[in-house]
PDB file of C-alpha atoms in Angstrom:
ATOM      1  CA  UNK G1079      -0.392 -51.323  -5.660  1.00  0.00           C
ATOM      2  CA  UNK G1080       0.225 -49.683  -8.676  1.00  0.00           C
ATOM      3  CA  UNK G1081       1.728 -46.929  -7.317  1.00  0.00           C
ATOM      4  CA  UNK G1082       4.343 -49.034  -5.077  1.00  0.00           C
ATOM      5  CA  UNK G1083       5.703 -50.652  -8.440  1.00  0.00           C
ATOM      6  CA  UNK G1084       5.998 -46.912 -10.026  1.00  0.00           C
ATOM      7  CA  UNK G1085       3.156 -47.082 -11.988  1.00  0.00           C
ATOM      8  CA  UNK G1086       1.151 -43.477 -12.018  1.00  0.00           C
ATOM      9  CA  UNK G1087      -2.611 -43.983 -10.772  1.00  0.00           C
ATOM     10  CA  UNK G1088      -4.640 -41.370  -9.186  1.00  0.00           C
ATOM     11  CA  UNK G1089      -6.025 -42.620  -5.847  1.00  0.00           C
ATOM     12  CA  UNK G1090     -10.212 -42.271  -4.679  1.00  0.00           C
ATOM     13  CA  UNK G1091      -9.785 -41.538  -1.508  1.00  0.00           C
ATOM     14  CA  UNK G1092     -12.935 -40.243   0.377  1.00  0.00           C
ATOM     15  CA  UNK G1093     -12.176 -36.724  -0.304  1.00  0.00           C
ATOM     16  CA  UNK G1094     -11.332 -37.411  -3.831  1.00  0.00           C
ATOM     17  CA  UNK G1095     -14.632 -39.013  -4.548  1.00  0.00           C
ATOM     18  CA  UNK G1096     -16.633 -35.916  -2.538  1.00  0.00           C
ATOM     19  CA  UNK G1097     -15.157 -33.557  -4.849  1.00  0.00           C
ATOM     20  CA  UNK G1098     -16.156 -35.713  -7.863  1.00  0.00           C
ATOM     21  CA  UNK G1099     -19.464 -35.955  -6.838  1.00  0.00           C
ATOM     22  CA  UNK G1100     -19.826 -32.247  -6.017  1.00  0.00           C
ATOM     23  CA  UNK G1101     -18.364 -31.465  -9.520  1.00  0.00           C
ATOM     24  CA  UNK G1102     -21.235 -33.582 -11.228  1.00  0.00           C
ATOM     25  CA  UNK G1103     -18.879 -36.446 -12.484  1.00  0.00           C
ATOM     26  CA  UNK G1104     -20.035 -38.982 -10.509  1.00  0.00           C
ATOM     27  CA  UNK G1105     -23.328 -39.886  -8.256  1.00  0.00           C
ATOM     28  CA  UNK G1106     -21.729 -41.755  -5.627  1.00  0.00           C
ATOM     29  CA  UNK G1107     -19.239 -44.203  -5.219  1.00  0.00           C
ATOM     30  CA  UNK G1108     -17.633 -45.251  -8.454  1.00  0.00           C
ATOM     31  CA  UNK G1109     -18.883 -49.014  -8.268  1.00  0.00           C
ATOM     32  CA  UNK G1110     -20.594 -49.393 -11.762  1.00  0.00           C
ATOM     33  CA  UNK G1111     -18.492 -49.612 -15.000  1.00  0.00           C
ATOM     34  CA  UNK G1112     -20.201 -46.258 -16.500  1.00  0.00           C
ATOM     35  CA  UNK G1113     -19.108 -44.341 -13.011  1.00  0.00           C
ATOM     36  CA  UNK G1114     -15.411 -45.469 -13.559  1.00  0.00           C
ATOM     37  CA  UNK G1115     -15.289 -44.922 -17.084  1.00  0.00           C
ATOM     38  CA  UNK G1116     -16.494 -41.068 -15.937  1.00  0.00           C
ATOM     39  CA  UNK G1117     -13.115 -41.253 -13.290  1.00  0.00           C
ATOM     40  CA  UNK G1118     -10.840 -41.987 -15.931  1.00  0.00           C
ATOM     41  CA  UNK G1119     -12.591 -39.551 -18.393  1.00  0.00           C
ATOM     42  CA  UNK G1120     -12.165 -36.812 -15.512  1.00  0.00           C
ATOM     43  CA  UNK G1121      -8.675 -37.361 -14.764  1.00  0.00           C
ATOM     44  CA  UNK G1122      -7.760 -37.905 -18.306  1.00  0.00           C
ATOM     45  CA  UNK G1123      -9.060 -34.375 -19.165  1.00  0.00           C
ATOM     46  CA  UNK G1124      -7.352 -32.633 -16.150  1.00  0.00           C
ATOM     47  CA  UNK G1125      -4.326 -34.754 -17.162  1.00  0.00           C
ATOM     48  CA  UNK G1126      -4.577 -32.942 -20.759  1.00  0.00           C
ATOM     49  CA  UNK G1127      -5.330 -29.257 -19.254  1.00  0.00           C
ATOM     50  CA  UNK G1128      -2.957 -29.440 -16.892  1.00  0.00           C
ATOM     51  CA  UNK G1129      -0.260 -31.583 -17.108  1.00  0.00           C
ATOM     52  CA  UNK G1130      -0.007 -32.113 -13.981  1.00  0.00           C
ATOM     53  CA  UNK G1131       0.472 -36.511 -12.793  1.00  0.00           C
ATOM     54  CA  UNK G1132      -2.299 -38.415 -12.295  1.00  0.00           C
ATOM     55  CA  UNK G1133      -1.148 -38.236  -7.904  1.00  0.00           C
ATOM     56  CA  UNK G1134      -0.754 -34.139  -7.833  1.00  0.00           C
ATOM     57  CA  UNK G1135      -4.843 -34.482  -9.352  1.00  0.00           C
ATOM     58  CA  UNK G1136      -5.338 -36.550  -6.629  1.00  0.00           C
ATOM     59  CA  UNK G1137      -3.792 -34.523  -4.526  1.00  0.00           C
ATOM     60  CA  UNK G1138      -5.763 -31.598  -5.382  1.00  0.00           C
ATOM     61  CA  UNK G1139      -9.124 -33.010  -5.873  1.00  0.00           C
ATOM     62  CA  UNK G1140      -8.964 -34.096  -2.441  1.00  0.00           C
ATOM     63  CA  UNK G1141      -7.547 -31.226  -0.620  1.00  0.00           C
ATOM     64  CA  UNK G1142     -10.129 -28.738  -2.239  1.00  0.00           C
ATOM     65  CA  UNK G1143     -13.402 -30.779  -0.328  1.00  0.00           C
ATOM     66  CA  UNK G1144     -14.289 -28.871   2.425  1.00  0.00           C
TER      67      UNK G1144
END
């Protein structure tokens, strides 16, 4: 939704949340508070390094599962 009204969001898709897993940010599924607040840290910091919006992470993260 956020993205439709121009907002920039990154997006957990399936592959997106693989990759965070297999990186050590997360466990599993980003349900708990602590989980998400590890998300935001993640693509905050890749934000930083790369400067890069928060979609092209997305973007990334999820086409480097595999």
């Amino acid at each position: 939704m956020l993205r439709s009204m121009g907002k920039e969001s990154y997006l957990l898709s399936h592959d997106v949340v693989a990759r965070l897993v297999a990186e050590g940010v997360i466990d599993g599924p980003p349900n708990s508070k602590r989980a998400q607040a590890a998300v935001q840290a993640a693509f905050t910091r890749r934000r930083a390094d790369s400067g890069q919006s928060l979609t092209t992470i997305s973007r990334v993260l999820a086409q480097s599962i595999g």
